[in-house]
Amino acid sequence: MLGGPGAGKGTQAKRIAEAYKLPHISTGDIFRTHLREGTPLGRQVQKYLDSGQLVPDPLTCEIVADRIRQADCAGGYILDGFPRSLPQAEEFQRLLTSRREGVDLAINVDVTDDEIINRLSARRSCPKCGGIYNLKFNPPKKGGACDLDGETLIQRKDDKEETIRERLRVYHETTEPIIAYYGKQGILKTVSGSGATPETVFAKIEEIIAATGVA
Ligand code: AMP
């Protein structure tokens, strides 16, 4: 899943994972779990996450390589938030080639910067189950609590306006070029996420997956 911060790639990746029974690998979630648990990796990546910068490519690639070697990934998986730079995309390609595997499909959720800023400042998540809400567009049923487990929702530290602007800058400069990288390989599909509900975007993704026959 490709897309800017707050484009909805996490929400969509979770839905795809559930619908097609695939492991959902989010590098952002992996880093946040380490941060929360105070592991050495968590301490190493904290400054990047807090400031909206990318974690260095070699470290990020190593984490993904370890994860996809696990048994549950043997039948495929959905990557959310990785790769996020050309060197990551190229390193990942080398890794897959060495395993005689490849990327089947890259789905890019496209949303305007203004909408991203609007969305992220209202984004909240459940610290227990990882559920994602938006106070304006997808509010929880009861106050500030998760619909599934009642846990109090929290705002991500990097969803503050200043950090959102920095993440957008990093996205345009470093991450956007990988859209062309997958475009050249003929495996890129772009879905407009602007002004669309998560349900509409997911319906379009299901159509793409059915049409390309990858799952
Ligand atoms: P996300 O949850 O995908 O928005 O990621 C949150 C933060 O984790 C990013 O702003 C980066 O600091 C870090 N991060 C996640 N994925 C990557 C990646 N593929 N490469 C480098 N840093 C990443």
PDB file of C-alpha atoms and ligand atoms in Angstrom:
ATOM      1  CA  MET A   1       0.000   0.000   0.000  1.00  0.00           C
ATOM      2  CA  LEU A   2       1.419   3.327  -1.068  1.00  0.00           C
ATOM      3  CA  GLY A   3       0.142   6.765  -0.153  1.00  0.00           C
ATOM      4  CA  GLY A   4       0.981   9.852   1.857  1.00  0.00           C
ATOM      5  CA  PRO A   5       0.631  10.064   5.611  1.00  0.00           C
ATOM      6  CA  GLY A   6      -3.066   9.850   6.465  1.00  0.00           C
ATOM      7  CA  ALA A   7      -4.111   8.779   2.963  1.00  0.00           C
ATOM      8  CA  GLY A   8      -5.845   5.790   4.534  1.00  0.00           C
ATOM      9  CA  LYS A   9      -3.295   3.148   3.628  1.00  0.00           C
ATOM     10  CA  GLY A  10      -3.267   1.684   7.144  1.00  0.00           C
ATOM     11  CA  THR A  11      -7.058   1.473   7.272  1.00  0.00           C
ATOM     12  CA  GLN A  12      -7.205  -0.129   3.832  1.00  0.00           C
ATOM     13  CA  ALA A  13      -4.285  -2.487   4.483  1.00  0.00           C
ATOM     14  CA  LYS A  14      -6.070  -3.798   7.595  1.00  0.00           C
ATOM     15  CA  ARG A  15      -9.242  -4.422   5.602  1.00  0.00           C
ATOM     16  CA  ILE A  16      -7.368  -6.180   2.807  1.00  0.00           C
ATOM     17  CA  ALA A  17      -5.510  -8.318   5.346  1.00  0.00           C
ATOM     18  CA  GLU A  18      -8.796  -9.385   6.934  1.00  0.00           C
ATOM     19  CA  ALA A  19     -10.675  -9.955   3.687  1.00  0.00           C
ATOM     20  CA  TYR A  20      -7.917 -11.921   1.946  1.00  0.00           C
ATOM     21  CA  LYS A  21      -6.439 -13.557   5.070  1.00  0.00           C
ATOM     22  CA  LEU A  22      -2.999 -12.063   4.628  1.00  0.00           C
ATOM     23  CA  PRO A  23      -0.602 -10.895   7.333  1.00  0.00           C
ATOM     24  CA  HIS A  24      -0.572  -7.108   7.581  1.00  0.00           C
ATOM     25  CA  ILE A  25       2.944  -5.723   7.943  1.00  0.00           C
ATOM     26  CA  SER A  26       3.078  -2.071   8.955  1.00  0.00           C
ATOM     27  CA  THR A  27       6.597  -0.768   9.585  1.00  0.00           C
ATOM     28  CA  GLY A  28       5.068   2.196  11.468  1.00  0.00           C
ATOM     29  CA  ASP A  29       3.198  -0.206  13.793  1.00  0.00           C
ATOM     30  CA  ILE A  30       6.362  -2.292  14.322  1.00  0.00           C
ATOM     31  CA  PHE A  31       8.341   0.820  15.290  1.00  0.00           C
ATOM     32  CA  ARG A  32       5.542   2.105  17.568  1.00  0.00           C
ATOM     33  CA  THR A  33       5.326  -1.241  19.370  1.00  0.00           C
ATOM     34  CA  HIS A  34       9.081  -1.120  20.069  1.00  0.00           C
ATOM     35  CA  LEU A  35       8.751   2.482  21.269  1.00  0.00           C
ATOM     36  CA  ARG A  36       5.916   1.564  23.633  1.00  0.00           C
ATOM     37  CA  GLU A  37       7.791  -1.434  24.990  1.00  0.00           C
ATOM     38  CA  GLY A  38      11.009   0.563  25.389  1.00  0.00           C
ATOM     39  CA  THR A  39      13.178  -1.959  23.503  1.00  0.00           C
ATOM     40  CA  PRO A  40      16.671  -1.009  22.222  1.00  0.00           C
ATOM     41  CA  LEU A  41      15.184  -0.684  18.707  1.00  0.00           C
ATOM     42  CA  GLY A  42      12.454   1.555  20.126  1.00  0.00           C
ATOM     43  CA  ARG A  43      15.063   3.855  21.683  1.00  0.00           C
ATOM     44  CA  GLN A  44      16.979   3.884  18.397  1.00  0.00           C
ATOM     45  CA  VAL A  45      13.985   4.968  16.285  1.00  0.00           C
ATOM     46  CA  GLN A  46      12.270   7.366  18.702  1.00  0.00           C
ATOM     47  CA  LYS A  47      13.878  10.548  17.400  1.00  0.00           C
ATOM     48  CA  TYR A  48      12.843   9.764  13.824  1.00  0.00           C
ATOM     49  CA  LEU A  49       9.231   8.998  14.658  1.00  0.00           C
ATOM     50  CA  ASP A  50       8.863  12.006  16.948  1.00  0.00           C
ATOM     51  CA  SER A  51      10.139  14.413  14.292  1.00  0.00           C
ATOM     52  CA  GLY A  52       8.394  12.842  11.272  1.00  0.00           C
ATOM     53  CA  GLN A  53      11.696  11.762   9.659  1.00  0.00           C
ATOM     54  CA  LEU A  54      12.264   8.375   8.080  1.00  0.00           C
ATOM     55  CA  VAL A  55      14.075   5.684  10.030  1.00  0.00           C
ATOM     56  CA  PRO A  56      17.338   4.920   8.132  1.00  0.00           C
ATOM     57  CA  ASP A  57      16.877   2.585   5.182  1.00  0.00           C
ATOM     58  CA  PRO A  58      19.251  -0.250   6.260  1.00  0.00           C
ATOM     59  CA  LEU A  59      17.554  -0.620   9.649  1.00  0.00           C
ATOM     60  CA  THR A  60      14.055  -0.511   8.126  1.00  0.00           C
ATOM     61  CA  CYS A  61      14.944  -3.039   5.408  1.00  0.00           C
ATOM     62  CA  GLU A  62      16.446  -5.415   7.972  1.00  0.00           C
ATOM     63  CA  ILE A  63      13.250  -5.345  10.006  1.00  0.00           C
ATOM     64  CA  VAL A  64      11.097  -6.102   6.971  1.00  0.00           C
ATOM     65  CA  ALA A  65      13.462  -8.877   5.847  1.00  0.00           C
ATOM     66  CA  ASP A  66      13.187 -10.525   9.284  1.00  0.00           C
ATOM     67  CA  ARG A  67       9.421 -10.200   9.284  1.00  0.00           C
ATOM     68  CA  ILE A  68       8.797 -11.709   5.839  1.00  0.00           C
ATOM     69  CA  ARG A  69      10.957 -14.725   6.715  1.00  0.00           C
ATOM     70  CA  GLN A  70       8.386 -15.753   9.315  1.00  0.00           C
ATOM     71  CA  ALA A  71       6.189 -18.722   8.474  1.00  0.00           C
ATOM     72  CA  ASP A  72       2.909 -16.787   8.256  1.00  0.00           C
ATOM     73  CA  CYS A  73       4.264 -14.807   5.270  1.00  0.00           C
ATOM     74  CA  ALA A  74       4.841 -17.876   3.089  1.00  0.00           C
ATOM     75  CA  GLY A  75       1.555 -17.374   1.219  1.00  0.00           C
ATOM     76  CA  GLY A  76       1.955 -13.628   0.714  1.00  0.00           C
ATOM     77  CA  TYR A  77       1.409 -10.502   2.804  1.00  0.00           C
ATOM     78  CA  ILE A  78       0.393  -6.888   2.591  1.00  0.00           C
ATOM     79  CA  LEU A  79       2.978  -4.213   3.238  1.00  0.00           C
ATOM     80  CA  ASP A  80       1.785  -0.918   4.664  1.00  0.00           C
ATOM     81  CA  GLY A  81       4.211   2.004   4.841  1.00  0.00           C
ATOM     82  CA  PHE A  82       7.092   0.120   3.237  1.00  0.00           C
ATOM     83  CA  PRO A  83       8.954   0.773   0.991  1.00  0.00           C
ATOM     84  CA  ARG A  84       9.112   4.502   1.580  1.00  0.00           C
ATOM     85  CA  SER A  85      12.175   5.500  -0.448  1.00  0.00           C
ATOM     86  CA  LEU A  86      13.792   4.375  -3.701  1.00  0.00           C
ATOM     87  CA  PRO A  87      16.719   2.677  -1.888  1.00  0.00           C
ATOM     88  CA  GLN A  88      14.178   0.724   0.212  1.00  0.00           C
ATOM     89  CA  ALA A  89      12.234  -0.291  -2.912  1.00  0.00           C
ATOM     90  CA  GLU A  90      15.442  -1.430  -4.626  1.00  0.00           C
ATOM     91  CA  GLU A  91      16.738  -3.305  -1.598  1.00  0.00           C
ATOM     92  CA  PHE A  92      13.354  -4.980  -1.173  1.00  0.00           C
ATOM     93  CA  GLN A  93      13.401  -5.985  -4.852  1.00  0.00           C
ATOM     94  CA  ARG A  94      16.858  -7.579  -4.387  1.00  0.00           C
ATOM     95  CA  LEU A  95      15.599  -9.475  -1.357  1.00  0.00           C
ATOM     96  CA  LEU A  96      12.527 -10.737  -3.206  1.00  0.00           C
ATOM     97  CA  THR A  97      14.553 -11.746  -6.261  1.00  0.00           C
ATOM     98  CA  SER A  98      16.893 -13.772  -4.043  1.00  0.00           C
ATOM     99  CA  ARG A  99      13.813 -15.560  -2.707  1.00  0.00           C
ATOM    100  CA  ARG A 100      12.345 -16.000  -6.222  1.00  0.00           C
ATOM    101  CA  GLU A 101       9.425 -13.823  -5.244  1.00  0.00           C
ATOM    102  CA  GLY A 102       8.094 -10.487  -6.450  1.00  0.00           C
ATOM    103  CA  VAL A 103       5.618  -7.689  -5.789  1.00  0.00           C
ATOM    104  CA  ASP A 104       2.239  -8.559  -7.357  1.00  0.00           C
ATOM    105  CA  LEU A 105       0.487  -5.244  -6.959  1.00  0.00           C
ATOM    106  CA  ALA A 106       1.208  -1.747  -5.640  1.00  0.00           C
ATOM    107  CA  ILE A 107      -1.912   0.211  -4.690  1.00  0.00           C
ATOM    108  CA  ASN A 108      -1.478   3.937  -4.283  1.00  0.00           C
ATOM    109  CA  VAL A 109      -4.146   5.808  -2.312  1.00  0.00           C
ATOM    110  CA  ASP A 110      -4.036   9.375  -3.561  1.00  0.00           C
ATOM    111  CA  VAL A 111      -5.215  12.230  -1.319  1.00  0.00           C
ATOM    112  CA  THR A 112      -4.521  15.985  -1.517  1.00  0.00           C
ATOM    113  CA  ASP A 113      -2.218  17.629   1.040  1.00  0.00           C
ATOM    114  CA  ASP A 114      -5.031  19.848   2.376  1.00  0.00           C
ATOM    115  CA  GLU A 115      -7.197  16.839   3.055  1.00  0.00           C
ATOM    116  CA  ILE A 116      -4.292  15.022   4.705  1.00  0.00           C
ATOM    117  CA  ILE A 117      -3.726  17.897   7.136  1.00  0.00           C
ATOM    118  CA  ASN A 118      -7.442  18.040   7.846  1.00  0.00           C
ATOM    119  CA  ARG A 119      -7.669  14.301   8.427  1.00  0.00           C
ATOM    120  CA  LEU A 120      -4.538  13.732  10.481  1.00  0.00           C
ATOM    121  CA  SER A 121      -5.271  16.436  13.009  1.00  0.00           C
ATOM    122  CA  ALA A 122      -8.563  14.616  13.740  1.00  0.00           C
ATOM    123  CA  ARG A 123      -7.118  11.075  13.642  1.00  0.00           C
ATOM    124  CA  ARG A 124      -7.260   9.005  16.819  1.00  0.00           C
ATOM    125  CA  SER A 125      -6.272   5.401  17.415  1.00  0.00           C
ATOM    126  CA  CYS A 126      -6.883   2.669  19.934  1.00  0.00           C
ATOM    127  CA  PRO A 127      -3.716   1.854  21.907  1.00  0.00           C
ATOM    128  CA  LYS A 128      -5.048  -1.663  22.531  1.00  0.00           C
ATOM    129  CA  CYS A 129      -6.289  -3.013  19.167  1.00  0.00           C
ATOM    130  CA  GLY A 130      -4.788  -0.458  16.749  1.00  0.00           C
ATOM    131  CA  GLY A 131      -8.240   0.566  15.423  1.00  0.00           C
ATOM    132  CA  ILE A 132      -8.130   3.874  13.544  1.00  0.00           C
ATOM    133  CA  TYR A 133     -10.836   6.558  13.869  1.00  0.00           C
ATOM    134  CA  ASN A 134     -11.331  10.106  12.682  1.00  0.00           C
ATOM    135  CA  LEU A 135     -13.247  12.516  14.892  1.00  0.00           C
ATOM    136  CA  LYS A 136     -14.675  14.259  11.794  1.00  0.00           C
ATOM    137  CA  PHE A 137     -15.096  11.528   9.198  1.00  0.00           C
ATOM    138  CA  ASN A 138     -15.211   8.218  11.047  1.00  0.00           C
ATOM    139  CA  PRO A 139     -15.965   8.970  14.720  1.00  0.00           C
ATOM    140  CA  PRO A 140     -16.233   6.280  17.401  1.00  0.00           C
ATOM    141  CA  LYS A 141     -19.799   5.487  18.493  1.00  0.00           C
ATOM    142  CA  LYS A 142     -19.223   6.601  22.112  1.00  0.00           C
ATOM    143  CA  GLY A 143     -17.198   9.709  22.971  1.00  0.00           C
ATOM    144  CA  GLY A 144     -13.487   9.053  22.757  1.00  0.00           C
ATOM    145  CA  ALA A 145     -13.600   5.272  23.251  1.00  0.00           C
ATOM    146  CA  CYS A 146     -12.827   2.405  20.876  1.00  0.00           C
ATOM    147  CA  ASP A 147     -15.978   0.709  19.478  1.00  0.00           C
ATOM    148  CA  LEU A 148     -14.372  -2.728  19.811  1.00  0.00           C
ATOM    149  CA  ASP A 149     -12.804  -2.737  23.272  1.00  0.00           C
ATOM    150  CA  GLY A 150     -13.853   0.542  24.963  1.00  0.00           C
ATOM    151  CA  GLU A 151     -10.220   1.657  25.401  1.00  0.00           C
ATOM    152  CA  THR A 152      -9.678   5.447  25.459  1.00  0.00           C
ATOM    153  CA  LEU A 153      -8.504   6.606  22.033  1.00  0.00           C
ATOM    154  CA  ILE A 154      -5.235   8.506  21.740  1.00  0.00           C
ATOM    155  CA  GLN A 155      -3.680  10.941  19.282  1.00  0.00           C
ATOM    156  CA  ARG A 156      -0.363   9.872  17.760  1.00  0.00           C
ATOM    157  CA  LYS A 157       2.464  12.168  18.796  1.00  0.00           C
ATOM    158  CA  ASP A 158       3.396  12.695  15.149  1.00  0.00           C
ATOM    159  CA  ASP A 159      -0.151  13.765  14.215  1.00  0.00           C
ATOM    160  CA  LYS A 160       0.500  17.315  15.488  1.00  0.00           C
ATOM    161  CA  GLU A 161       0.270  19.919  12.689  1.00  0.00           C
ATOM    162  CA  GLU A 162       3.980  20.829  12.639  1.00  0.00           C
ATOM    163  CA  THR A 163       5.039  17.179  12.385  1.00  0.00           C
ATOM    164  CA  ILE A 164       2.332  16.460   9.797  1.00  0.00           C
ATOM    165  CA  ARG A 165       3.826  19.181   7.539  1.00  0.00           C
ATOM    166  CA  GLU A 166       7.288  17.660   7.929  1.00  0.00           C
ATOM    167  CA  ARG A 167       5.960  14.165   7.133  1.00  0.00           C
ATOM    168  CA  LEU A 168       4.293  15.565   4.001  1.00  0.00           C
ATOM    169  CA  ARG A 169       7.555  17.212   2.935  1.00  0.00           C
ATOM    170  CA  VAL A 170       9.441  13.939   3.449  1.00  0.00           C
ATOM    171  CA  TYR A 171       6.684  12.095   1.579  1.00  0.00           C
ATOM    172  CA  HIS A 172       6.883  14.311  -1.523  1.00  0.00           C
ATOM    173  CA  GLU A 173      10.667  14.373  -1.556  1.00  0.00           C
ATOM    174  CA  THR A 174      11.569  10.784  -0.690  1.00  0.00           C
ATOM    175  CA  THR A 175       8.537   8.509  -0.951  1.00  0.00           C
ATOM    176  CA  GLU A 176       6.648   9.784  -3.992  1.00  0.00           C
ATOM    177  CA  PRO A 177       9.361   8.658  -6.481  1.00  0.00           C
ATOM    178  CA  ILE A 178       8.502   5.018  -5.740  1.00  0.00           C
ATOM    179  CA  ILE A 179       5.109   5.537  -7.367  1.00  0.00           C
ATOM    180  CA  ALA A 180       6.936   5.914 -10.708  1.00  0.00           C
ATOM    181  CA  TYR A 181       9.200   2.967  -9.800  1.00  0.00           C
ATOM    182  CA  TYR A 182       6.211   0.593  -9.535  1.00  0.00           C
ATOM    183  CA  GLY A 183       4.480   2.366 -12.434  1.00  0.00           C
ATOM    184  CA  LYS A 184       7.373   1.407 -14.720  1.00  0.00           C
ATOM    185  CA  GLN A 185       7.021  -2.214 -13.618  1.00  0.00           C
ATOM    186  CA  GLY A 186       3.361  -2.127 -14.711  1.00  0.00           C
ATOM    187  CA  ILE A 187       2.024  -3.185 -11.297  1.00  0.00           C
ATOM    188  CA  LEU A 188       0.800   0.178  -9.999  1.00  0.00           C
ATOM    189  CA  LYS A 189      -2.880   1.005  -9.491  1.00  0.00           C
ATOM    190  CA  THR A 190      -3.953   4.374  -8.140  1.00  0.00           C
ATOM    191  CA  VAL A 191      -7.177   4.883  -6.212  1.00  0.00           C
ATOM    192  CA  SER A 192      -8.421   8.360  -5.355  1.00  0.00           C
ATOM    193  CA  GLY A 193      -9.004   8.651  -1.629  1.00  0.00           C
ATOM    194  CA  SER A 194      -9.966  12.339  -1.660  1.00  0.00           C
ATOM    195  CA  GLY A 195     -13.461  12.974  -0.366  1.00  0.00           C
ATOM    196  CA  ALA A 196     -14.108   9.227  -0.279  1.00  0.00           C
ATOM    197  CA  THR A 197     -15.239   7.080   2.631  1.00  0.00           C
ATOM    198  CA  PRO A 198     -13.092   4.096   3.695  1.00  0.00           C
ATOM    199  CA  GLU A 199     -15.882   1.845   2.349  1.00  0.00           C
ATOM    200  CA  THR A 200     -15.813   3.395  -1.138  1.00  0.00           C
ATOM    201  CA  VAL A 201     -12.026   3.187  -1.310  1.00  0.00           C
ATOM    202  CA  PHE A 202     -12.088  -0.438  -0.189  1.00  0.00           C
ATOM    203  CA  ALA A 203     -14.722  -1.311  -2.823  1.00  0.00           C
ATOM    204  CA  LYS A 204     -12.421   0.133  -5.510  1.00  0.00           C
ATOM    205  CA  ILE A 205      -9.479  -1.844  -4.132  1.00  0.00           C
ATOM    206  CA  GLU A 206     -11.511  -5.057  -4.186  1.00  0.00           C
ATOM    207  CA  GLU A 207     -12.334  -4.398  -7.857  1.00  0.00           C
ATOM    208  CA  ILE A 208      -8.636  -3.902  -8.647  1.00  0.00           C
ATOM    209  CA  ILE A 209      -7.633  -7.070  -6.812  1.00  0.00           C
ATOM    210  CA  ALA A 210     -10.332  -9.053  -8.620  1.00  0.00           C
ATOM    211  CA  ALA A 211      -9.371  -7.598 -12.019  1.00  0.00           C
ATOM    212  CA  THR A 212      -5.657  -8.296 -11.566  1.00  0.00           C
ATOM    213  CA  GLY A 213      -6.322 -11.752 -10.144  1.00  0.00           C
ATOM    214  CA  VAL A 214      -3.576 -11.557  -7.505  1.00  0.00           C
ATOM    215  CA  ALA A 215      -5.727 -12.900  -4.667  1.00  0.00           C
TER     216      ALA A 215
HETATM  217  P1  AMP B   1       3.334   5.363   9.595  1.00  0.00           P
HETATM  218  O1  AMP B   1       2.594   4.740  10.715  1.00  0.00           O
HETATM  219  O2  AMP B   1       3.413   4.462   8.385  1.00  0.00           O
HETATM  220  O3  AMP B   1       2.830   6.752   9.250  1.00  0.00           O
HETATM  221  O4  AMP B   1       4.862   5.551  10.109  1.00  0.00           O
HETATM  222  C1  AMP B   1       5.154   6.350  11.228  1.00  0.00           C
HETATM  223  C2  AMP B   1       6.630   6.691  11.239  1.00  0.00           C
HETATM  224  O5  AMP B   1       7.425   5.505  11.309  1.00  0.00           O
HETATM  225  C3  AMP B   1       7.138   7.438  10.021  1.00  0.00           C
HETATM  226  O6  AMP B   1       6.914   8.844  10.074  1.00  0.00           O
HETATM  227  C4  AMP B   1       8.632   7.093  10.082  1.00  0.00           C
HETATM  228  O7  AMP B   1       9.293   7.840  11.087  1.00  0.00           O
HETATM  229  C5  AMP B   1       8.607   5.632  10.545  1.00  0.00           C
HETATM  230  N1  AMP B   1       8.508   4.700   9.393  1.00  0.00           N
HETATM  231  C6  AMP B   1       7.477   3.865   9.089  1.00  0.00           C
HETATM  232  N2  AMP B   1       7.743   3.153   7.985  1.00  0.00           N
HETATM  233  C7  AMP B   1       8.964   3.540   7.560  1.00  0.00           C
HETATM  234  C8  AMP B   1       9.794   3.194   6.454  1.00  0.00           C
HETATM  235  N3  AMP B   1       9.410   2.287   5.537  1.00  0.00           N
HETATM  236  N4  AMP B   1      10.992   3.795   6.363  1.00  0.00           N
HETATM  237  C9  AMP B   1      11.423   4.690   7.263  1.00  0.00           C
HETATM  238  N5  AMP B   1      10.687   5.096   8.315  1.00  0.00           N
HETATM  239  C10 AMP B   1       9.457   4.533   8.472  1.00  0.00           C
END
